Coordinates of C-alpha atoms and ligand atoms in Angstrom, one line a residue:
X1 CA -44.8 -13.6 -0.6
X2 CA -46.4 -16.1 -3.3
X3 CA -49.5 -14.8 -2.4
X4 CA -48.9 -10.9 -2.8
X5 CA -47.8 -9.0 -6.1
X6 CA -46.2 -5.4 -5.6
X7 CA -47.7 -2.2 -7.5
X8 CA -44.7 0.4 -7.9
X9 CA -45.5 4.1 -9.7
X10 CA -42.4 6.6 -9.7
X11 CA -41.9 10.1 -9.3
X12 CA -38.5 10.9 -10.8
X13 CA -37.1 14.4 -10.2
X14 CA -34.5 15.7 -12.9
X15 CA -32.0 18.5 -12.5
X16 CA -31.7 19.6 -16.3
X17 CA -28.4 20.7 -17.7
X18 CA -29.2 24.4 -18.5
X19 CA -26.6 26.9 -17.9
X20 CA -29.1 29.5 -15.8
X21 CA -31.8 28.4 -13.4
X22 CA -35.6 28.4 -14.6
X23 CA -36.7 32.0 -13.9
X24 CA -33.7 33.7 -13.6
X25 CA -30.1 33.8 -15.2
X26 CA -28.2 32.6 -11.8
X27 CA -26.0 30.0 -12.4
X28 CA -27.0 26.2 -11.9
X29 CA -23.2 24.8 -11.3
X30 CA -23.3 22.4 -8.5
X31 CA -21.6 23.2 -5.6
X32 CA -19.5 26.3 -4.5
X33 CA -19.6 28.9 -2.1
X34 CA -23.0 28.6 -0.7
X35 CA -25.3 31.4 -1.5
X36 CA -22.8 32.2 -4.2
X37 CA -25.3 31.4 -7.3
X38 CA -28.5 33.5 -6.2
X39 CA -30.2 36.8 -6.9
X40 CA -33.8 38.6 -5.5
X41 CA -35.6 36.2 -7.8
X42 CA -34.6 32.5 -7.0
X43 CA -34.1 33.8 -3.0
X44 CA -38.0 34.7 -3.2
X45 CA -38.1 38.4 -2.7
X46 CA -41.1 40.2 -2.9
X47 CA -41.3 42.6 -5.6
X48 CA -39.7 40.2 -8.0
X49 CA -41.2 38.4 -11.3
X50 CA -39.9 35.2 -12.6
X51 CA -39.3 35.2 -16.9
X52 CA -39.5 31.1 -18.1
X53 CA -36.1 30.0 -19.2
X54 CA -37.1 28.8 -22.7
X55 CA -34.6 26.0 -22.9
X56 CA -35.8 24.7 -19.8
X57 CA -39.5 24.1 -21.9
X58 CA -37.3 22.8 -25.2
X59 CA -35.6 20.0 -22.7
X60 CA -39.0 19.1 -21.2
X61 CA -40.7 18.4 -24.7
X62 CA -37.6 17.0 -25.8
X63 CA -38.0 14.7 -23.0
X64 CA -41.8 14.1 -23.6
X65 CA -41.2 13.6 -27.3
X66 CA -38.6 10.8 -26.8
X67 CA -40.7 9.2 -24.2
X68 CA -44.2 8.9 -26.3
X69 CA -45.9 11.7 -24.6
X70 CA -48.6 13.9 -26.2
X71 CA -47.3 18.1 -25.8
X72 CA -49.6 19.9 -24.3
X73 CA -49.9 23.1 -26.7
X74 CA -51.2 24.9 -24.0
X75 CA -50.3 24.9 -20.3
X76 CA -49.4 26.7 -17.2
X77 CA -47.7 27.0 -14.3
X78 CA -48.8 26.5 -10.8
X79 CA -48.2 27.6 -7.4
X80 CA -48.1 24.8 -4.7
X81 CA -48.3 26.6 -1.7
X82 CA -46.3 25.4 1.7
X83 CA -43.6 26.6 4.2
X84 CA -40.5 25.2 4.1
X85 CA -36.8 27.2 5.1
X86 CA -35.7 25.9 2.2
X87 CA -38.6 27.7 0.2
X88 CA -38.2 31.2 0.7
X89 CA -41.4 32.2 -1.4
X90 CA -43.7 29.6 0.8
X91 CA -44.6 28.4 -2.7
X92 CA -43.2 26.0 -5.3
X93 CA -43.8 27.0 -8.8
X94 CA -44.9 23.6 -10.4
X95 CA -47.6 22.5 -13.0
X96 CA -50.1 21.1 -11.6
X97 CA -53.5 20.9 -13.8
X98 CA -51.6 21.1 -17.5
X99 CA -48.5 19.6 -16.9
X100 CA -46.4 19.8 -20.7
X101 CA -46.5 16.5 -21.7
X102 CA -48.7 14.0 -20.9
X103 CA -49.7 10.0 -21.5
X104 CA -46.3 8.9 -22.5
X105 CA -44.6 5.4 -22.4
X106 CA -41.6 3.0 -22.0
X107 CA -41.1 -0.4 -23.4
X108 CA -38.6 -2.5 -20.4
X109 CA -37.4 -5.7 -21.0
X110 CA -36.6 -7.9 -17.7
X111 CA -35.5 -11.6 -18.4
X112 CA -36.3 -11.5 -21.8
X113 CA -40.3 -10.1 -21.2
X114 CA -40.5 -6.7 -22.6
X115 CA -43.5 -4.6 -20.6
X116 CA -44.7 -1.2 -21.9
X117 CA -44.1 0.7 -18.6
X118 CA -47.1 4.3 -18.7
X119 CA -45.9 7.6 -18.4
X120 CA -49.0 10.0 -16.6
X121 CA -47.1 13.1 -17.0
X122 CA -43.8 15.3 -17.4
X123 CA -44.6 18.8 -15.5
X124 CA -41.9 20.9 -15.0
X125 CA -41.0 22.9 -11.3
X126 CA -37.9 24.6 -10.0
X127 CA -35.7 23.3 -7.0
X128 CA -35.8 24.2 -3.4
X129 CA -32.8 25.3 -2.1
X130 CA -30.5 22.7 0.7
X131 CA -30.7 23.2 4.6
X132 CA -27.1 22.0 6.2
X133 CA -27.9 20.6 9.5
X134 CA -24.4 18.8 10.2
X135 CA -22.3 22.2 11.0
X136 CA -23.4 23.4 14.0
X137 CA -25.1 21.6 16.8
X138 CA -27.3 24.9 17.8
X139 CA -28.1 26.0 14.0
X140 CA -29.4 25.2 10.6
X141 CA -27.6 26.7 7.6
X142 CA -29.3 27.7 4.2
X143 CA -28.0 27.5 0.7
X144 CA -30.2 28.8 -1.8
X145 CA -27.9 27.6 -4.9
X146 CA -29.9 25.4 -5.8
X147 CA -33.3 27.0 -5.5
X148 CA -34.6 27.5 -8.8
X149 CA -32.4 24.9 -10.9
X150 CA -34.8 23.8 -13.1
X151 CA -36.8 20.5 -12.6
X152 CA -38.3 18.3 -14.7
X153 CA -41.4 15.3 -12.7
X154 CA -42.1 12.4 -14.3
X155 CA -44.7 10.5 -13.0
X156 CA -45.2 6.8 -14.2
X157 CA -48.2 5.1 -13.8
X158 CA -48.2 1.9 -10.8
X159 CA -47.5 -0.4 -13.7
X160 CA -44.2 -2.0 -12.1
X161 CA -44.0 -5.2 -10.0
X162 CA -40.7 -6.0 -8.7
X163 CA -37.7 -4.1 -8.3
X164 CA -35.9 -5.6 -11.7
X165 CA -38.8 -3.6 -13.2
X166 CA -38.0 -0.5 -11.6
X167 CA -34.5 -0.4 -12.2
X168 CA -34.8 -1.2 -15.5
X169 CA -37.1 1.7 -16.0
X170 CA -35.0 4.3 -14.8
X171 CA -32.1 3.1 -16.2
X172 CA -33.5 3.6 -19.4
X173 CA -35.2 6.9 -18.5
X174 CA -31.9 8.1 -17.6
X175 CA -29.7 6.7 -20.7
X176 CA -32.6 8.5 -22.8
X177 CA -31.5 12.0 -20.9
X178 CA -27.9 11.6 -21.2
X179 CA -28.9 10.9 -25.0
X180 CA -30.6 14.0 -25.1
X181 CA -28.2 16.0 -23.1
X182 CA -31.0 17.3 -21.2
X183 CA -29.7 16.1 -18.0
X184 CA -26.3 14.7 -16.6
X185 CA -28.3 12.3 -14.0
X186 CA -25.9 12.4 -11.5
X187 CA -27.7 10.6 -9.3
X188 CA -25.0 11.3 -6.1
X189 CA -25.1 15.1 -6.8
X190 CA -29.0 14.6 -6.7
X191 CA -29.9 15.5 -10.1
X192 CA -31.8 12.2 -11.2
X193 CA -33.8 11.1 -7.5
X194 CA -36.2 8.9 -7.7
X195 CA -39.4 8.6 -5.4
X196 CA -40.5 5.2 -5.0
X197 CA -44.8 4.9 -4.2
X198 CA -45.3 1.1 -3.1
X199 CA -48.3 -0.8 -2.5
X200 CA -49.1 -4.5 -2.4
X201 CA -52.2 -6.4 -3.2
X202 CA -53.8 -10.1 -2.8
X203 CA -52.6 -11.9 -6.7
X204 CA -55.8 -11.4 -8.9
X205 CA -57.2 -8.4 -7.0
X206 CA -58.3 -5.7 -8.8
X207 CA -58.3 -2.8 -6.6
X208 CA -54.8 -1.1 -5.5
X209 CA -53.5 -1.2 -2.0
X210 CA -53.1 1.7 0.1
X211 CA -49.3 2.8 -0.9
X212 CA -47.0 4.6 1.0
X213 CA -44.3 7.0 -1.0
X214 CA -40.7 6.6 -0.3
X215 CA -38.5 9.6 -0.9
X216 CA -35.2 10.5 -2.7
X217 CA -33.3 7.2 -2.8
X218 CA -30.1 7.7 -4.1
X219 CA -29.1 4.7 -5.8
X220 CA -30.4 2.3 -7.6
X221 CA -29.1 -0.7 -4.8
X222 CA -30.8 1.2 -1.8
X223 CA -33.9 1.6 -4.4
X224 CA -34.0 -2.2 -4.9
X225 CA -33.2 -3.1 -0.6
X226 CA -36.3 -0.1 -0.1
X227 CA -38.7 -1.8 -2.2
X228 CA -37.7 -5.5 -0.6
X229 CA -38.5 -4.0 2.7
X230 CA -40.9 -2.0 2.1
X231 CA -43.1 -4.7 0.4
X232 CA -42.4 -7.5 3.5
X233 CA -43.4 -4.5 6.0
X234 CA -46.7 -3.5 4.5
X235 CA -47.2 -7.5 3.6
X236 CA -46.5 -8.2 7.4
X237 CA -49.0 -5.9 8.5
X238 CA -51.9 -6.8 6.3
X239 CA -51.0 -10.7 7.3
X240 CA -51.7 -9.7 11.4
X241 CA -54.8 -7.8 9.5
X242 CA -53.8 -4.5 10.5
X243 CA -54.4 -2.0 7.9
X244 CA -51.3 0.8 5.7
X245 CA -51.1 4.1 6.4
X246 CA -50.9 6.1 3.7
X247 CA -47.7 8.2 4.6
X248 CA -44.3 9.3 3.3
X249 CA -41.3 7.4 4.1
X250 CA -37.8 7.6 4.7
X251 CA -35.5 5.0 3.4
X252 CA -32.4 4.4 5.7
X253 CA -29.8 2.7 4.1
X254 CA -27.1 2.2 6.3
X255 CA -29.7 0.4 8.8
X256 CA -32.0 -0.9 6.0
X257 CA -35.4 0.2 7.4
X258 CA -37.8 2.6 6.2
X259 CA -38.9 4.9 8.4
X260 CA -42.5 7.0 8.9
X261 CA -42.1 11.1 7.9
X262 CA -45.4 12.0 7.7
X263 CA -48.9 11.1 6.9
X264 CA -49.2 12.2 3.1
X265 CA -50.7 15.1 1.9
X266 CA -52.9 15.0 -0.3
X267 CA -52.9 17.7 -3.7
X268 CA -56.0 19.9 -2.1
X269 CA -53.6 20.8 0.9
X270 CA -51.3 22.6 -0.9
X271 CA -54.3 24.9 -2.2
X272 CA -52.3 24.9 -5.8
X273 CA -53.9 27.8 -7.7
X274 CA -52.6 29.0 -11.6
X275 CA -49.2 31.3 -10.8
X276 CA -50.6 35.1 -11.8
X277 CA -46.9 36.1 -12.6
X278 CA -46.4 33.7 -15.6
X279 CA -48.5 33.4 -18.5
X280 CA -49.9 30.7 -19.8
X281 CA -47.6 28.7 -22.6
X282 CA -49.1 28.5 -25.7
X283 CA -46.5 26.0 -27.4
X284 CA -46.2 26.6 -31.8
X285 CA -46.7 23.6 -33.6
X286 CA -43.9 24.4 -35.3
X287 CA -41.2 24.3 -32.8
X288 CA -42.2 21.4 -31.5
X289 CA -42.0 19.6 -34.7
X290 CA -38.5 21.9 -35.2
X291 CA -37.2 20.0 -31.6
X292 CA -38.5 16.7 -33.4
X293 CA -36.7 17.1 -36.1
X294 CA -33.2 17.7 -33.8
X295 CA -34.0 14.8 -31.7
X296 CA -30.6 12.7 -31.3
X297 CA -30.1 9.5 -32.7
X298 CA -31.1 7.6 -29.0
X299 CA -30.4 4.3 -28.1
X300 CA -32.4 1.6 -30.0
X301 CA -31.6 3.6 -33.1
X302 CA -27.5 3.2 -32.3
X303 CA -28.2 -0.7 -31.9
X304 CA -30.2 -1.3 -35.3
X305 CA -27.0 1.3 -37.2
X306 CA -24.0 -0.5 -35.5
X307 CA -25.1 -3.8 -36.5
X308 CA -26.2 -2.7 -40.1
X309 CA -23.3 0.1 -40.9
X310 CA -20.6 -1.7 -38.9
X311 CA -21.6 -5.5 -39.3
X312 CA -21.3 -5.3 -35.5
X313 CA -22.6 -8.1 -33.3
X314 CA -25.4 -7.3 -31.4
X315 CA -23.9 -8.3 -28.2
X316 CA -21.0 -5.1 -29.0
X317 CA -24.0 -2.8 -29.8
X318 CA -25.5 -3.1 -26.7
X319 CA -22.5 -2.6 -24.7
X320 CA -21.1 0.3 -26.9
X321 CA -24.3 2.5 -26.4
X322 CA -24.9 1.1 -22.9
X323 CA -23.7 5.1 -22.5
X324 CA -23.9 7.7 -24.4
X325 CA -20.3 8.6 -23.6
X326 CA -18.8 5.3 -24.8
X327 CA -20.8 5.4 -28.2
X328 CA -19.4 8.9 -28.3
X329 CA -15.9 7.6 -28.1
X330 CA -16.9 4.5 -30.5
X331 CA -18.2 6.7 -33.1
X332 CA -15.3 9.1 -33.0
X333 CA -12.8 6.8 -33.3
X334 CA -14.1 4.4 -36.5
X335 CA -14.3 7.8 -37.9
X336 CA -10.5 7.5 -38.4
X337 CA -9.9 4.2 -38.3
X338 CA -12.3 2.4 -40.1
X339 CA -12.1 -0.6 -38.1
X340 CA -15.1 -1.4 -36.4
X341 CA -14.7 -4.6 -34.5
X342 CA -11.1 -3.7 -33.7
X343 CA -13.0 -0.5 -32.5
X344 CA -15.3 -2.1 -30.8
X345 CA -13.0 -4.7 -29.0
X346 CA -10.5 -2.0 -27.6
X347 CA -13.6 -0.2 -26.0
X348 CA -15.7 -3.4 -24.6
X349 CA -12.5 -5.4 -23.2
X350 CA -9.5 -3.1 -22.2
X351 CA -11.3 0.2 -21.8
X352 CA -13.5 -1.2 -19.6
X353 CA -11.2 -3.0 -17.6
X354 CA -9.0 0.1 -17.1
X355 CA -12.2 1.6 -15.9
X356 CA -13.2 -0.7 -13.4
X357 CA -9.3 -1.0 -12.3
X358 CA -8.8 3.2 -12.0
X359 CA -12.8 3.5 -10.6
X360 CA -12.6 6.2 -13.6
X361 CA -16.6 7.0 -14.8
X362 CA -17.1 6.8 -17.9
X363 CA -17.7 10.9 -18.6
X364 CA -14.5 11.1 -16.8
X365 CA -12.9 9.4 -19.5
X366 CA -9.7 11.5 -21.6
X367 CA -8.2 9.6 -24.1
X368 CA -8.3 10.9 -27.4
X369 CA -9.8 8.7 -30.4
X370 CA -7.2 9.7 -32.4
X371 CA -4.7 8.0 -30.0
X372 CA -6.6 5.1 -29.7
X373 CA -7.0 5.1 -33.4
X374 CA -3.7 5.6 -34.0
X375 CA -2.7 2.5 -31.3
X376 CA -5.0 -0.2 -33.9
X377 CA -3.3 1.3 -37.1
X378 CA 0.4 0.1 -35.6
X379 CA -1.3 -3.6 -34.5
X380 CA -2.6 -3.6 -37.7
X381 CA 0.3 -2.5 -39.6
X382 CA 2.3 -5.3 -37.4
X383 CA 4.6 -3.0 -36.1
X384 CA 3.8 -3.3 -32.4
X385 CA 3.0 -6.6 -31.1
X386 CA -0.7 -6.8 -28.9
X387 CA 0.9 -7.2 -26.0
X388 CA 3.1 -4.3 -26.2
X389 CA -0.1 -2.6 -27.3
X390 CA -1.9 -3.4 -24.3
X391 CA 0.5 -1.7 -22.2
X392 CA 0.8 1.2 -24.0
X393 CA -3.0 1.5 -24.2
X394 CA -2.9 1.7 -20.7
X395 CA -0.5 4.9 -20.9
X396 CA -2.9 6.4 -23.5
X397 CA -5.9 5.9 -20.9
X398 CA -4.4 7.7 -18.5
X399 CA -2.3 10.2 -19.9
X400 CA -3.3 10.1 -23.1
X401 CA 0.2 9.4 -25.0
X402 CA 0.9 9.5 -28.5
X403 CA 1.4 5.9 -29.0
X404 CA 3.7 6.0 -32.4
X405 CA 5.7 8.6 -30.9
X406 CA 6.2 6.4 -27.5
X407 CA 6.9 3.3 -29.6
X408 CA 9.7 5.5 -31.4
X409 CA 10.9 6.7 -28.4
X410 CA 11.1 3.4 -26.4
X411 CA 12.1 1.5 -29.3
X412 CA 9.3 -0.6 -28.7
X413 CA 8.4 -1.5 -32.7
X414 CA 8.5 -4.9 -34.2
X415 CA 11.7 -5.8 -36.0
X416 CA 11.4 -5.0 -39.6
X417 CA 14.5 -6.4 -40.6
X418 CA 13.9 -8.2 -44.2
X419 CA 17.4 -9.7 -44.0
X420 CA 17.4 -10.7 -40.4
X421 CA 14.2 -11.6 -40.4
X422 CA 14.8 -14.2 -43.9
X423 CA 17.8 -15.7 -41.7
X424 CA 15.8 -16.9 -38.7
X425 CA 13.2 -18.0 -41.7
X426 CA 15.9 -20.5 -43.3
X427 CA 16.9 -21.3 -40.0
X428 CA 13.2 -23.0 -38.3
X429 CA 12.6 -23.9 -42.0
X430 CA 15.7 -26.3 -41.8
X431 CA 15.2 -27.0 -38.2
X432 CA 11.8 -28.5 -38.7
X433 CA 11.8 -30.7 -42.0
X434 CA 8.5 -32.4 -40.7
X435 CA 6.6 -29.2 -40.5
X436 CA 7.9 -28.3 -44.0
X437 CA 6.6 -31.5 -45.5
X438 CA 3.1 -31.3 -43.7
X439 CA 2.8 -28.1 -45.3
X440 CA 3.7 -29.1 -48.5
X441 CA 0.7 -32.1 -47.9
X442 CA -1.6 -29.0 -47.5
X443 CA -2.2 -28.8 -43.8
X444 CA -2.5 -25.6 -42.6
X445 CA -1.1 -26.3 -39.0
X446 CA 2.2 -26.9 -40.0
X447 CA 2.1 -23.2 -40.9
X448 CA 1.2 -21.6 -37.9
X449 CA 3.8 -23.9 -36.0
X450 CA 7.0 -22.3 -38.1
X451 CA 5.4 -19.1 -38.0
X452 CA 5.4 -19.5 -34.1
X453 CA 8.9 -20.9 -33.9
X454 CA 10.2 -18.1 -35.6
X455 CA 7.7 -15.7 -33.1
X456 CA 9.7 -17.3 -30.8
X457 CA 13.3 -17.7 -31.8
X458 CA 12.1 -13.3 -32.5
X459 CA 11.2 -13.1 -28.4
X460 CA 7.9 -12.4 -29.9
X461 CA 9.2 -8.9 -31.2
X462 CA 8.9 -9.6 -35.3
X463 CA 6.4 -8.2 -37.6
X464 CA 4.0 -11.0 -37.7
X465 CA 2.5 -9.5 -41.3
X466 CA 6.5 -9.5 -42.7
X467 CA 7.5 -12.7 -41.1
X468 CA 4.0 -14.7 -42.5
X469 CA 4.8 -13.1 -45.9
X470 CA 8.9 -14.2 -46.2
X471 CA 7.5 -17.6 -44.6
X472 CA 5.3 -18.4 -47.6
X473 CA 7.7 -17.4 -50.1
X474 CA 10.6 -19.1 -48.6
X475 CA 8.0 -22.2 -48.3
X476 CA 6.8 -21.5 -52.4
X477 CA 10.9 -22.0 -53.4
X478 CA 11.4 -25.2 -51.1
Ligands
ADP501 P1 -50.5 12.2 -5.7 O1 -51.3 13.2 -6.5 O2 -51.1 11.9 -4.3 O3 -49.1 12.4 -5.6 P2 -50.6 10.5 -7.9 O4 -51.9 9.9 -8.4 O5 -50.1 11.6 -8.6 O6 -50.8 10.8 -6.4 O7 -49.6 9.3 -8.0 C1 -48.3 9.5 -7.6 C2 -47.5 8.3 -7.9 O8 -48.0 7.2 -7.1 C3 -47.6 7.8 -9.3 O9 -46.3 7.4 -9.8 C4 -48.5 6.6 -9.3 O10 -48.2 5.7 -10.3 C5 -48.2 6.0 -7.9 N1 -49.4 5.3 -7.4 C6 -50.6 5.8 -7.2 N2 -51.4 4.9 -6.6 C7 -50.6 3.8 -6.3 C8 -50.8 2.6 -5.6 N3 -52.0 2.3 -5.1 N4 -49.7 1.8 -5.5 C9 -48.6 2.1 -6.0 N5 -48.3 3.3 -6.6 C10 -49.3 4.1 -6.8
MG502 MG1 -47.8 13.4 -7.1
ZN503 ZN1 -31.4 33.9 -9.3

């Protein structure tokens, strides 16, 4: 391997999150009653004409704008002519020769390097629909939901080595989509797929290798086994001096090999000529500027405010906006309770463990921040002890409880009792003369010993904030 380096370029397909397909107003929902969500248009009829779905253009220059990309004022759309049962037109509509945005980066950071990773292109195309081959052992089925969900293509340039690389460039492409809300990059339900091209070349040679294109890998594990394998099989050959065949592959997963579809084709092939049904986009200045404007506050931006505005540590920063979802969650609930780190810590250490225990996504979270906000106000407050509060968080993650209501319910509160509370006081304070006179010599451990006695004499159940207060006062008279 020492002697080899890998060349990686990606072609990442995204579903976007627009209510109606690209060039019609069927629905895009995933799933349901096949053929349910389709109309003369998306099924390819003759006859038909296709209108652009304008927010289908605002999410791709949103997309370019956030990724560094120059917007093309004017381009066009493309036909990319070919035969597949899943294409009922025999042509993709696609952007060939003025794709929308072009010459775009991403800045990566692997083991501390950081590597501006080049964007070539965002064009934007419309899906093919799904062939079902596992129904029947005679026939193929055909669901044309999904044919005509809009698409957005971005195509990096080969400037990735290893599969660290790769990984962390599309998981920061995808947090940068969820930002924007263009996309829900689902990458199970197929809407963030990734196509892998793969070369490998002699360290300090120039020229690229002949790559080979891997397609529609649907995690980011099987992306990292593909590349391993891929690289040792094209390495293997060019070691007995054989030579790679420039060809689309098939990653296996379950076996772990990737296996020849077909030799590539190459762009002339698909005799891609300008589509006479739409016009040419002519994008205003204006509107562009106008989407600029609305741009989201995206991820870096989060890290620099939570630090300044919240005096949060970097470390919680990162993990709070590691999703868009969880800095939504964050945000909402310092809103009303003001407490940052407390904020911070409920998310990054008990929310987080409750997701990983219930295998609950993090979209699929329900808690309310006003529950949760409401939970830190009674810990702070010192009327529920933390590990009382821990449990009931757990009631509020899942069912999303009113937690001063349950504590009133289950009698669960701290005692408050001034008078009780001042007997169990005079009691540790007589019982433990020696902590009473290291105290009164100023050191501060003494303290924390009665106050723990009396914790403990309480079964933990005593308002911490009372019982410190009637402590130092009882101590003041001594
Ligand atoms: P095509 O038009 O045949 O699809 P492109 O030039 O558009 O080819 O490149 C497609 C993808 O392949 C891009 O992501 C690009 O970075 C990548 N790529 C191109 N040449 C190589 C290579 N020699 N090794 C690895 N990746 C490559
Ligand atoms: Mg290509
Ligand atoms: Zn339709």
């Amino acid at each position: 391997m020492y002697k080899y380096e890998k060349v990686i370029g990606l072609e990442v397909h995204v579903e976007l999150s627009t209510k109606s397909k690209i060039f019609c107003g069927c629905s895009t929902e995933f799933g349901g009653r096949p053929n349910s969500k389709c109309c003369p248009i998306c099924m390819g009829m003759p006859g038909t004409l296709p209108v652009l779905n304008r927010r289908v253009l605002e999410y791709a220059i949103a997309t370019g704008l956030a990724t560094g990309c120059t917007i093309r004022e004017y381009s066009r759309f493309d036909r990319k002519n070919y035969f597949y049962p899943d294409l009922p037109k025999s042509y993709q509509t696609s952007q060939l020769y003025l794709p929308i945005c072009y010459e775009g980066s991403l800045e990566i950071e692997v083991d501390g390097i950081k590597k501006k990773i080049g964007i070539h292109e965002i064009h934007m195309e419309e899906d093919a629909g799904k062939l079902i081959h596992d129904q029947d052992d005679e026939f193929s089925f055909i669901d044309y939901n999904r044919s005509g969900v809009p698409l957005i293509e971005i195509v990096t340039k080969p400037d990735m080595n290893s599969k660290e690389e790769v990984i962390a460039f599309l998981e920061k492409l995808q947090l940068i989509l969820e930002y924007l809300g263009v996309s829900d990059c689902k990458m199970q339900e197929g809407s963030f797929r990734a196509d892998i091209n793969l070369s490998v070349r002699k360290k300090g040679q120039k020229e690229l290798g002949t790559r080979t294109e891997m397609k529609n890998i649907n995690s980011f594990k099987a992306i990292g086994r593909a590349i391993d394998y891929e690289a040792k099989r094209q390495i293997d050959l060019l070691e007995k001096g054989e030579s790679i065949e420039q060809e689309t592959r098939r990653w296996d997963d379950a076996n772990g090999i990737s296996l020849s579809l077909r030799s590539k084709i190459n762009a002339k092939d698909y005799r891609y000529f300008p589509d006479p049904d739409l016009p040419p986009l002519v994008v205003d200045k204006d509107w562009v500027d106008e989407i600029r404007k609305r741009q989201p506050e995206l991820r870096e931006e989060k890290i620099q405010r939570y630090m300044k505005e919240f005096k949060l540590p970097e470390y919680d920063a990162k993990i709070l906006t590691s999703s868009k979802y969880l800095a939504d969650i964050f945000e909402k609930t310092v809103a009303i309770s003001k407490n940052p780190k407390e904020v911070s810590n409920w998310i990054m250490i008990e929310t987080m463990r409750l997701m990983r225990d219930r295998q609950v996504q993090v979209e699929n979270i329900t808690f309310s921040p006003e529950n949760l906000a409401r939970l830190i106000e009674l810990v702070e407050a010192g009327k529920i002890n933390r590990t009382i509060a821990k449990e009931i968080f757990e009631l509020i993650f899942d069912e999303d409880i009113d937690p001063e209501v349950y504590v009133k319910e289950h009698q669960l509160g701290v005692v408050d009792d001034r008078d009780l509370l001042i007997k169990v006081v005079q009691e540790v304070i007589r019982d433990f003369p020696d902590s009473v006179t290291d105290y009164k010599s100023g050191k501060d451990k003494a303290f924390k010993h009665l106050m723990g006695q009396i914790m403990k004499r309480m079964k933990g159940k005593a308002n911490p904030v009372l019982v410190n207060e009637l402590l130092r006062s009882e101590l003041e008279e001594l």
